[in-house]
Amino acid sequence: MSISLTPQTRTIVKACIPALEAHGVDITREMYRRLLSDENIRDLFNISHQKNGDQPRALAYAVLAYARHIDGPTALKDMIERIAEKHVGLNILPEHYPHVGTALLGAIAHVLGEQATPEIMEAWKEAYGFLADVLINRERQIYEDHAARKGGWTGWRAFRIADRHEETADTVSFILQPVDGQPVMQHQPGQYLSFRLDIPGHGPERRNYSISSAPADDHYRITVRKQEDGVVSRWFHDDVRAGDTLDVSAPAGDFFLQSSSERPLCFISAGAGITPVMSMMEALTTRTSHPAIHFIHGTQTADNEIFARKTHGLAACGAITADLFYSQMNSLPQRTDGLNCHTGRLTPSWLKAHKDRQADFYICGPTEFMVSMIHTLREQDIPMDRIHYEMFGSASTPYLVTQA
């Protein structure tokens, strides 16, 4: 394992920053083309993220961030942790890394052509090897932690659909229980499960879905919103029924409730972004005491409001205060104690006027929504260590990748 990068390698990698800025996505697109033709590794990837370009963009930004911080890669610890958790969820193993390295180096040489001198290629080989070692070691630690936990496991474990419940016309919750009847590892509220699927007519797929329930010893709940162009989400809605079995890896993810904080909590979500937030709120509100909770959520209409009964119930009993924004409604649901309803979208100006400067913030939703909320809080001098976020799919926004 590389102990550190040589000064020459760091100098060469930094000199490549302009080329990465100009050709980074071309390089990562070519890299994924090579990986998807490699039968040893192609089934590990989410094909939809390849089709819409999210994954190549995400990796291009990550490689660029690595080059920019090559002299002090500890600045990228949050990005590295997020990647490691994602890899653990997908059961990425050390033997997969050489395939990725070969594809990346081949893509650099292909795209840069004559500019990819032997010195440049050797530097990137060393830089990739160093980063791979960092990830492999961190992932090993996470795997070992999972194996040691009560109910924990590594690899894929068979779970049965114990029940399904229609939350809205396009959103369904599934209760998952292990086929072996043994306990399950209690997740950190906010984490996700990863699934190894074989979709009839489409083949192998990998997906992550947030756990939407409080931690338990015997089950998990996921909540899936149907996307019209989503192969997997449509399959869950149309075909998955009670009694079906799925291959599931242990809970993973670096977006979870920080138990040590006693500050007020503000949860900000939109659409299906409510799923990890509901796990957090359910976990908190079952305790005898918990910090003040302010829940801010955006949805289109009352009809497609996920977990509406739970949210309204928590507000009615005083467990939370809530502000709900309905972007496509002119008349609002009846106001109840602890819950305010608004027409239109949640705006930066509203958040600025109603935020609690002392709170910890947890944000989940579509990319543009999240970037807007994070920028707004940063403009109000909220420290980044009190802003926690989860973005579904690939982290394709450079602001979120680098935590600028």
Short mmCIF file of C-alpha atoms in Angstrom, two decimals:
data_model
loop_
_atom_site.label_atom_id
_atom_site.label_comp_id
_atom_site.label_asym_id
_atom_site.label_seq_id
_atom_site.Cartn_x
_atom_site.Cartn_y
_atom_site.Cartn_z
CA MET A 1 0.00 0.00 0.00
CA SER A 2 1.24 3.49 -0.84
CA ILE A 3 2.17 5.45 2.31
CA SER A 4 2.09 8.80 0.50
CA LEU A 5 2.28 10.21 -2.97
CA THR A 6 5.65 11.32 -4.32
CA PRO A 7 6.19 15.06 -4.87
CA GLN A 8 6.57 14.41 -8.61
CA THR A 9 3.20 12.66 -8.78
CA ARG A 10 1.48 15.49 -6.92
CA THR A 11 3.04 18.06 -9.26
CA ILE A 12 1.96 16.16 -12.39
CA VAL A 13 -1.57 15.56 -11.13
CA LYS A 14 -2.03 19.26 -10.31
CA ALA A 15 -0.73 20.16 -13.77
CA CYS A 16 -3.54 18.02 -15.22
CA ILE A 17 -6.29 20.13 -13.61
CA PRO A 18 -6.98 22.22 -16.76
CA ALA A 19 -7.26 19.02 -18.84
CA LEU A 20 -9.68 17.54 -16.29
CA GLU A 21 -11.75 20.72 -16.34
CA ALA A 22 -11.95 20.53 -20.14
CA HIS A 23 -12.21 16.76 -20.69
CA GLY A 24 -13.14 15.20 -17.33
CA VAL A 25 -16.61 14.04 -18.34
CA ASP A 26 -15.28 12.67 -21.64
CA ILE A 27 -12.71 10.66 -19.66
CA THR A 28 -15.21 9.25 -17.18
CA ARG A 29 -17.76 8.51 -19.91
CA GLU A 30 -15.10 6.52 -21.76
CA MET A 31 -14.12 4.84 -18.50
CA TYR A 32 -17.66 3.64 -17.85
CA ARG A 33 -17.97 2.45 -21.42
CA ARG A 34 -14.99 0.20 -20.74
CA LEU A 35 -16.31 -0.95 -17.37
CA LEU A 36 -19.73 -1.81 -18.76
CA SER A 37 -18.06 -4.04 -21.34
CA ASP A 38 -16.19 -5.88 -18.55
CA GLU A 39 -18.32 -8.83 -17.42
CA ASN A 40 -16.37 -8.99 -14.15
CA ILE A 41 -17.75 -5.68 -12.94
CA ARG A 42 -20.55 -4.30 -15.15
CA ASP A 43 -23.41 -5.65 -13.01
CA LEU A 44 -22.30 -3.47 -10.09
CA PHE A 45 -23.51 -0.28 -11.76
CA ASN A 46 -26.82 1.53 -11.92
CA ILE A 47 -27.45 1.57 -15.66
CA SER A 48 -29.93 4.46 -15.49
CA HIS A 49 -27.19 6.70 -14.09
CA GLN A 50 -25.11 5.86 -17.14
CA LYS A 51 -27.92 6.69 -19.55
CA ASN A 52 -28.68 10.09 -18.06
CA GLY A 53 -25.00 10.94 -17.55
CA ASP A 54 -25.20 11.35 -13.77
CA GLN A 55 -22.53 8.80 -12.92
CA PRO A 56 -19.88 10.05 -15.39
CA ARG A 57 -20.45 13.63 -14.20
CA ALA A 58 -20.26 12.58 -10.55
CA LEU A 59 -16.98 10.76 -11.06
CA ALA A 60 -15.54 13.59 -13.18
CA TYR A 61 -16.20 16.08 -10.37
CA ALA A 62 -14.74 13.67 -7.80
CA VAL A 63 -11.55 13.14 -9.84
CA LEU A 64 -11.23 16.89 -10.32
CA ALA A 65 -11.70 17.47 -6.60
CA TYR A 66 -9.04 14.85 -5.88
CA ALA A 67 -6.59 16.58 -8.24
CA ARG A 68 -7.27 19.99 -6.69
CA HIS A 69 -6.68 18.62 -3.18
CA ILE A 70 -3.84 16.24 -4.00
CA ASP A 71 -1.52 18.05 -1.55
CA GLY A 72 -4.03 17.66 1.27
CA PRO A 73 -6.58 14.92 0.47
CA THR A 74 -7.89 14.97 4.06
CA ALA A 75 -10.02 17.90 2.87
CA LEU A 76 -11.97 15.29 0.91
CA LYS A 77 -12.71 13.06 3.90
CA ASP A 78 -16.47 13.60 3.65
CA MET A 79 -16.47 12.75 -0.05
CA ILE A 80 -14.34 9.67 0.57
CA GLU A 81 -16.65 8.54 3.39
CA ARG A 82 -19.69 8.94 1.14
CA ILE A 83 -18.04 6.89 -1.62
CA ALA A 84 -16.93 4.19 0.84
CA GLU A 85 -20.43 3.84 2.28
CA LYS A 86 -21.89 3.61 -1.22
CA HIS A 87 -19.35 0.94 -2.14
CA VAL A 88 -20.15 -1.08 0.98
CA GLY A 89 -23.85 -0.95 0.16
CA LEU A 90 -23.08 -2.35 -3.29
CA ASN A 91 -20.62 -4.93 -1.88
CA ILE A 92 -17.62 -3.53 -3.76
CA LEU A 93 -14.56 -5.63 -2.88
CA PRO A 94 -10.77 -5.09 -3.22
CA GLU A 95 -10.65 -7.31 -6.30
CA HIS A 96 -12.92 -4.89 -8.15
CA TYR A 97 -10.48 -1.97 -7.91
CA PRO A 98 -7.94 -3.17 -10.52
CA HIS A 99 -10.74 -3.30 -13.12
CA VAL A 100 -11.64 0.32 -12.35
CA GLY A 101 -8.00 1.40 -12.44
CA THR A 102 -7.43 -0.23 -15.81
CA ALA A 103 -10.54 1.43 -17.23
CA LEU A 104 -9.63 4.86 -15.82
CA LEU A 105 -6.06 4.83 -17.09
CA GLY A 106 -7.18 3.53 -20.47
CA ALA A 107 -9.78 6.30 -20.70
CA ILE A 108 -7.22 8.99 -19.83
CA ALA A 109 -4.88 7.72 -22.54
CA HIS A 110 -7.74 7.45 -25.06
CA VAL A 111 -9.15 10.95 -24.48
CA LEU A 112 -5.89 12.88 -24.01
CA GLY A 113 -4.04 11.10 -26.79
CA GLU A 114 -0.50 12.38 -27.23
CA GLN A 115 -0.87 14.60 -24.17
CA ALA A 116 -0.98 11.45 -22.02
CA THR A 117 2.79 11.07 -21.76
CA PRO A 118 4.36 8.11 -19.93
CA GLU A 119 5.12 10.44 -17.00
CA ILE A 120 1.48 11.53 -16.77
CA MET A 121 0.20 7.96 -16.99
CA GLU A 122 2.61 6.77 -14.30
CA ALA A 123 1.56 9.62 -12.00
CA TRP A 124 -2.12 8.82 -12.41
CA LYS A 125 -1.43 5.14 -11.83
CA GLU A 126 0.19 6.03 -8.50
CA ALA A 127 -2.54 8.55 -7.61
CA TYR A 128 -5.30 6.03 -8.34
CA GLY A 129 -3.52 3.33 -6.35
CA PHE A 130 -3.19 5.63 -3.35
CA LEU A 131 -6.89 6.56 -3.40
CA ALA A 132 -7.91 2.93 -3.94
CA ASP A 133 -5.91 1.93 -0.85
CA VAL A 134 -7.65 4.62 1.21
CA LEU A 135 -11.09 3.42 0.10
CA ILE A 136 -10.31 -0.29 0.47
CA ASN A 137 -9.10 0.22 4.05
CA ARG A 138 -12.09 2.34 5.03
CA GLU A 139 -14.49 -0.13 3.42
CA ARG A 140 -12.83 -3.01 5.26
CA GLN A 141 -13.48 -1.18 8.55
CA ILE A 142 -17.16 -0.72 7.68
CA TYR A 143 -17.57 -4.37 6.65
CA GLU A 144 -15.96 -5.53 9.90
CA ASP A 145 -18.24 -3.24 11.91
CA HIS A 146 -21.31 -4.63 10.15
CA ALA A 147 -20.22 -8.22 10.81
CA ALA A 148 -19.65 -7.49 14.51
CA ARG A 149 -23.00 -5.77 15.12
CA LYS A 150 -25.98 -7.66 16.52
CA GLY A 151 -28.01 -8.74 13.50
CA GLY A 152 -25.28 -7.49 11.17
CA TRP A 153 -24.06 -9.19 8.02
CA THR A 154 -21.83 -8.75 5.01
CA GLY A 155 -22.63 -9.67 1.43
CA TRP A 156 -26.21 -10.21 0.32
CA ARG A 157 -28.96 -11.46 2.63
CA ALA A 158 -32.40 -12.69 1.59
CA PHE A 159 -35.35 -10.62 2.82
CA ARG A 160 -39.05 -11.33 2.32
CA ILE A 161 -41.67 -8.67 1.64
CA ALA A 162 -43.85 -9.00 4.74
CA ASP A 163 -46.30 -6.29 3.70
CA ARG A 164 -46.82 -3.45 1.25
CA HIS A 165 -48.80 -0.29 1.88
CA GLU A 166 -49.93 2.34 -0.61
CA GLU A 167 -48.82 5.71 0.76
CA THR A 168 -50.12 7.66 -2.26
CA ALA A 169 -51.17 6.76 -5.79
CA ASP A 170 -47.51 6.70 -6.85
CA THR A 171 -45.71 5.79 -3.62
CA VAL A 172 -45.59 2.42 -1.85
CA SER A 173 -43.95 1.31 1.39
CA PHE A 174 -42.57 -2.22 1.78
CA ILE A 175 -41.87 -4.01 5.06
CA LEU A 176 -38.80 -6.26 4.77
CA GLN A 177 -38.07 -9.16 7.12
CA PRO A 178 -35.10 -11.56 6.89
CA VAL A 179 -35.87 -15.00 5.48
CA ASP A 180 -33.62 -16.63 8.09
CA GLY A 181 -35.77 -15.25 10.92
CA GLN A 182 -32.72 -13.85 12.73
CA PRO A 183 -32.44 -10.26 14.04
CA VAL A 184 -31.41 -7.42 11.76
CA MET A 185 -28.82 -4.75 12.41
CA GLN A 186 -30.39 -1.57 13.71
CA HIS A 187 -29.67 1.16 11.19
CA GLN A 188 -28.66 4.73 11.88
CA PRO A 189 -31.78 6.82 11.13
CA GLY A 190 -31.24 8.26 7.64
CA GLN A 191 -29.28 5.36 6.15
CA TYR A 192 -30.30 3.28 3.13
CA LEU A 193 -30.47 -0.33 1.98
CA SER A 194 -28.93 -1.55 -1.27
CA PHE A 195 -30.62 -4.17 -3.42
CA ARG A 196 -29.30 -6.70 -5.94
CA LEU A 197 -32.13 -7.20 -8.39
CA ASP A 198 -32.82 -9.15 -11.55
CA ILE A 199 -35.60 -7.33 -13.42
CA PRO A 200 -37.44 -9.52 -15.96
CA GLY A 201 -36.71 -8.22 -19.44
CA HIS A 202 -33.95 -5.89 -18.20
CA GLY A 203 -31.44 -8.01 -16.31
CA PRO A 204 -29.28 -7.20 -13.25
CA GLU A 205 -29.78 -3.87 -11.49
CA ARG A 206 -28.49 -2.26 -8.29
CA ARG A 207 -30.48 0.29 -6.32
CA ASN A 208 -30.37 2.13 -2.99
CA TYR A 209 -33.53 3.04 -1.09
CA SER A 210 -33.63 4.98 2.15
CA ILE A 211 -34.97 3.20 5.20
CA SER A 212 -38.10 5.15 6.13
CA SER A 213 -38.78 3.58 9.55
CA ALA A 214 -37.25 3.94 12.98
CA PRO A 215 -34.56 1.36 13.89
CA ALA A 216 -35.92 -2.08 14.83
CA ASP A 217 -34.52 -5.55 15.50
CA ASP A 218 -36.72 -7.48 13.09
CA HIS A 219 -37.54 -5.44 9.99
CA TYR A 220 -36.88 -2.45 7.74
CA ARG A 221 -39.29 -0.29 5.77
CA ILE A 222 -38.46 1.30 2.43
CA THR A 223 -40.73 3.70 0.56
CA VAL A 224 -40.56 3.84 -3.23
CA ARG A 225 -42.00 6.57 -5.45
CA LYS A 226 -42.81 5.42 -8.96
CA GLN A 227 -40.89 7.16 -11.73
CA GLU A 228 -42.41 6.83 -15.19
CA ASP A 229 -38.99 6.24 -16.75
CA GLY A 230 -37.71 4.24 -13.77
CA VAL A 231 -37.29 0.55 -14.58
CA VAL A 232 -36.77 -0.48 -10.97
CA SER A 233 -39.35 1.79 -9.30
CA ARG A 234 -42.01 0.66 -11.79
CA TRP A 235 -41.10 -2.97 -11.11
CA PHE A 236 -41.47 -2.44 -7.36
CA HIS A 237 -44.89 -0.87 -7.86
CA ASP A 238 -46.26 -3.19 -10.51
CA ASP A 239 -44.76 -6.56 -9.61
CA VAL A 240 -43.38 -6.80 -6.06
CA ARG A 241 -45.88 -8.31 -3.64
CA ALA A 242 -45.96 -9.73 -0.12
CA GLY A 243 -44.06 -13.00 -0.01
CA ASP A 244 -41.49 -12.03 -2.67
CA THR A 245 -37.82 -12.21 -1.69
CA LEU A 246 -35.04 -9.71 -2.41
CA ASP A 247 -31.25 -9.69 -1.91
CA VAL A 248 -30.30 -6.90 0.48
CA SER A 249 -27.02 -5.60 1.89
CA ALA A 250 -26.61 -4.14 5.38
CA PRO A 251 -27.64 -0.52 6.05
CA ALA A 252 -25.10 2.01 4.80
CA GLY A 253 -24.70 5.73 4.25
CA ASP A 254 -23.08 8.72 5.93
CA PHE A 255 -26.30 10.75 6.16
CA PHE A 256 -27.75 9.90 9.55
CA LEU A 257 -28.94 11.47 12.76
CA GLN A 258 -26.07 12.73 14.91
CA SER A 259 -27.05 11.43 18.34
CA SER A 260 -24.61 13.61 20.28
CA SER A 261 -26.23 16.94 19.38
CA GLU A 262 -28.65 18.58 21.82
CA ARG A 263 -29.36 21.52 19.52
CA PRO A 264 -32.81 22.04 17.96
CA LEU A 265 -33.30 20.04 14.77
CA CYS A 266 -34.64 21.29 11.46
CA PHE A 267 -35.53 18.74 8.79
CA ILE A 268 -35.96 20.13 5.27
CA SER A 269 -37.21 17.82 2.51
CA ALA A 270 -39.09 17.77 -0.76
CA GLY A 271 -40.97 14.95 -2.49
CA ALA A 272 -39.51 11.51 -1.77
CA GLY A 273 -36.74 13.20 0.20
CA ILE A 274 -39.02 12.75 3.19
CA THR A 275 -38.11 9.04 3.43
CA PRO A 276 -34.84 9.25 5.44
CA VAL A 277 -36.24 12.23 7.35
CA MET A 278 -39.23 10.17 8.49
CA SER A 279 -36.83 7.51 9.81
CA MET A 280 -35.15 10.23 11.88
CA MET A 281 -38.38 11.75 13.14
CA GLU A 282 -39.88 8.37 14.07
CA ALA A 283 -36.70 7.47 15.96
CA LEU A 284 -36.66 10.77 17.83
CA THR A 285 -40.32 10.96 18.74
CA THR A 286 -40.36 7.50 20.34
CA ARG A 287 -37.90 8.75 22.96
CA THR A 288 -39.06 10.10 26.30
CA SER A 289 -37.37 13.39 25.48
CA HIS A 290 -35.84 14.86 22.36
CA PRO A 291 -34.72 18.25 21.01
CA ALA A 292 -37.24 20.60 19.44
CA ILE A 293 -38.05 19.45 15.89
CA HIS A 294 -39.06 21.74 13.03
CA PHE A 295 -40.11 19.88 9.90
CA ILE A 296 -40.25 21.79 6.59
CA HIS A 297 -41.48 19.87 3.56
CA GLY A 298 -42.42 20.63 -0.03
CA THR A 299 -44.80 18.56 -2.12
CA GLN A 300 -47.14 19.13 -5.07
CA THR A 301 -50.59 18.41 -3.62
CA ALA A 302 -52.18 16.87 -0.56
CA ASP A 303 -52.92 13.76 -2.63
CA ASN A 304 -49.25 12.96 -3.25
CA GLU A 305 -48.01 14.00 0.20
CA ILE A 306 -46.01 11.01 1.46
CA PHE A 307 -46.58 10.11 5.13
CA ALA A 308 -49.23 12.82 5.47
CA ARG A 309 -51.06 11.02 8.29
CA LYS A 310 -47.80 10.49 10.22
CA THR A 311 -46.66 14.07 9.78
CA HIS A 312 -50.00 15.58 10.78
CA GLY A 313 -50.24 13.21 13.73
CA LEU A 314 -46.78 14.12 15.04
CA ALA A 315 -47.66 17.82 14.78
CA ALA A 316 -51.06 17.35 16.42
CA CYS A 317 -49.54 15.68 19.49
CA GLY A 318 -46.85 18.35 19.81
CA ALA A 319 -43.91 16.11 18.92
CA ILE A 320 -42.93 18.43 16.04
CA THR A 321 -43.85 21.73 14.47
CA ALA A 322 -44.29 21.59 10.71
CA ASP A 323 -44.50 23.89 7.70
CA LEU A 324 -45.81 22.19 4.56
CA PHE A 325 -45.59 23.78 1.11
CA TYR A 326 -47.96 22.71 -1.69
CA SER A 327 -46.67 23.88 -5.07
CA GLN A 328 -49.78 22.96 -7.11
CA MET A 329 -52.64 23.82 -4.75
CA ASN A 330 -54.60 27.03 -4.40
CA SER A 331 -56.76 25.87 -1.49
CA LEU A 332 -54.92 24.36 1.45
CA PRO A 333 -55.67 21.51 3.85
CA GLN A 334 -57.20 22.57 7.15
CA ARG A 335 -54.64 23.97 9.56
CA THR A 336 -54.04 21.93 12.71
CA ASP A 337 -52.11 22.58 15.89
CA GLY A 338 -48.40 22.65 15.25
CA LEU A 339 -48.77 22.55 11.46
CA ASN A 340 -48.84 25.44 8.98
CA CYS A 341 -49.72 24.99 5.30
CA HIS A 342 -48.48 27.26 2.50
CA THR A 343 -49.16 27.60 -1.21
CA GLY A 344 -46.21 27.58 -3.60
CA ARG A 345 -42.69 26.31 -3.13
CA LEU A 346 -40.36 26.68 -0.20
CA THR A 347 -38.17 29.67 -1.06
CA PRO A 348 -34.79 30.85 0.18
CA SER A 349 -36.36 34.05 1.48
CA TRP A 350 -38.87 32.10 3.58
CA LEU A 351 -36.13 29.89 5.00
CA LYS A 352 -33.99 32.91 5.86
CA ALA A 353 -36.89 34.47 7.75
CA HIS A 354 -37.93 31.33 9.65
CA LYS A 355 -34.74 29.38 10.32
CA ASP A 356 -33.48 28.73 13.83
CA ARG A 357 -29.86 29.86 13.78
CA GLN A 358 -29.03 27.44 16.61
CA ALA A 359 -30.39 24.34 14.87
CA ASP A 360 -28.75 21.40 13.14
CA PHE A 361 -30.15 21.04 9.61
CA TYR A 362 -30.88 17.82 7.72
CA ILE A 363 -31.76 18.22 4.03
CA CYS A 364 -32.94 15.73 1.43
CA GLY A 365 -34.64 16.15 -1.94
CA PRO A 366 -34.01 16.92 -5.60
CA THR A 367 -30.59 18.29 -6.47
CA GLU A 368 -31.58 21.88 -7.29
CA PHE A 369 -33.74 22.08 -4.16
CA MET A 370 -30.90 20.88 -1.96
CA VAL A 371 -28.29 23.17 -3.47
CA SER A 372 -30.63 26.12 -2.99
CA MET A 373 -31.28 25.24 0.66
CA ILE A 374 -27.59 24.64 1.43
CA HIS A 375 -26.55 27.90 -0.23
CA THR A 376 -29.21 29.76 1.72
CA LEU A 377 -28.03 28.40 5.05
CA ARG A 378 -24.37 29.05 4.20
CA GLU A 379 -25.24 32.64 3.26
CA GLN A 380 -26.70 32.95 6.76
CA ASP A 381 -23.38 31.79 8.23
CA ILE A 382 -24.64 28.41 9.38
CA PRO A 383 -21.48 26.27 9.76
CA MET A 384 -21.15 23.40 7.30
CA ASP A 385 -20.73 20.92 10.15
CA ARG A 386 -24.34 21.65 11.14
CA ILE A 387 -25.69 21.10 7.61
CA HIS A 388 -26.25 17.43 6.76
CA TYR A 389 -27.63 16.26 3.45
CA GLU A 390 -28.47 13.24 1.32
CA MET A 391 -28.83 13.41 -2.43
CA PHE A 392 -30.49 10.47 -4.13
CA GLY A 393 -28.60 8.91 -7.03
CA SER A 394 -25.20 10.23 -8.09
CA ALA A 395 -23.61 13.25 -6.49
CA SER A 396 -23.37 15.08 -9.80
CA THR A 397 -23.25 18.61 -8.40
CA PRO A 398 -19.72 19.90 -7.73
CA TYR A 399 -20.91 22.03 -4.80
CA LEU A 400 -22.16 18.95 -2.99
CA VAL A 401 -19.24 16.73 -4.00
CA THR A 402 -16.59 19.10 -2.67
CA GLN A 403 -18.67 20.69 0.12
CA ALA A 404 -17.39 24.06 -1.01
#
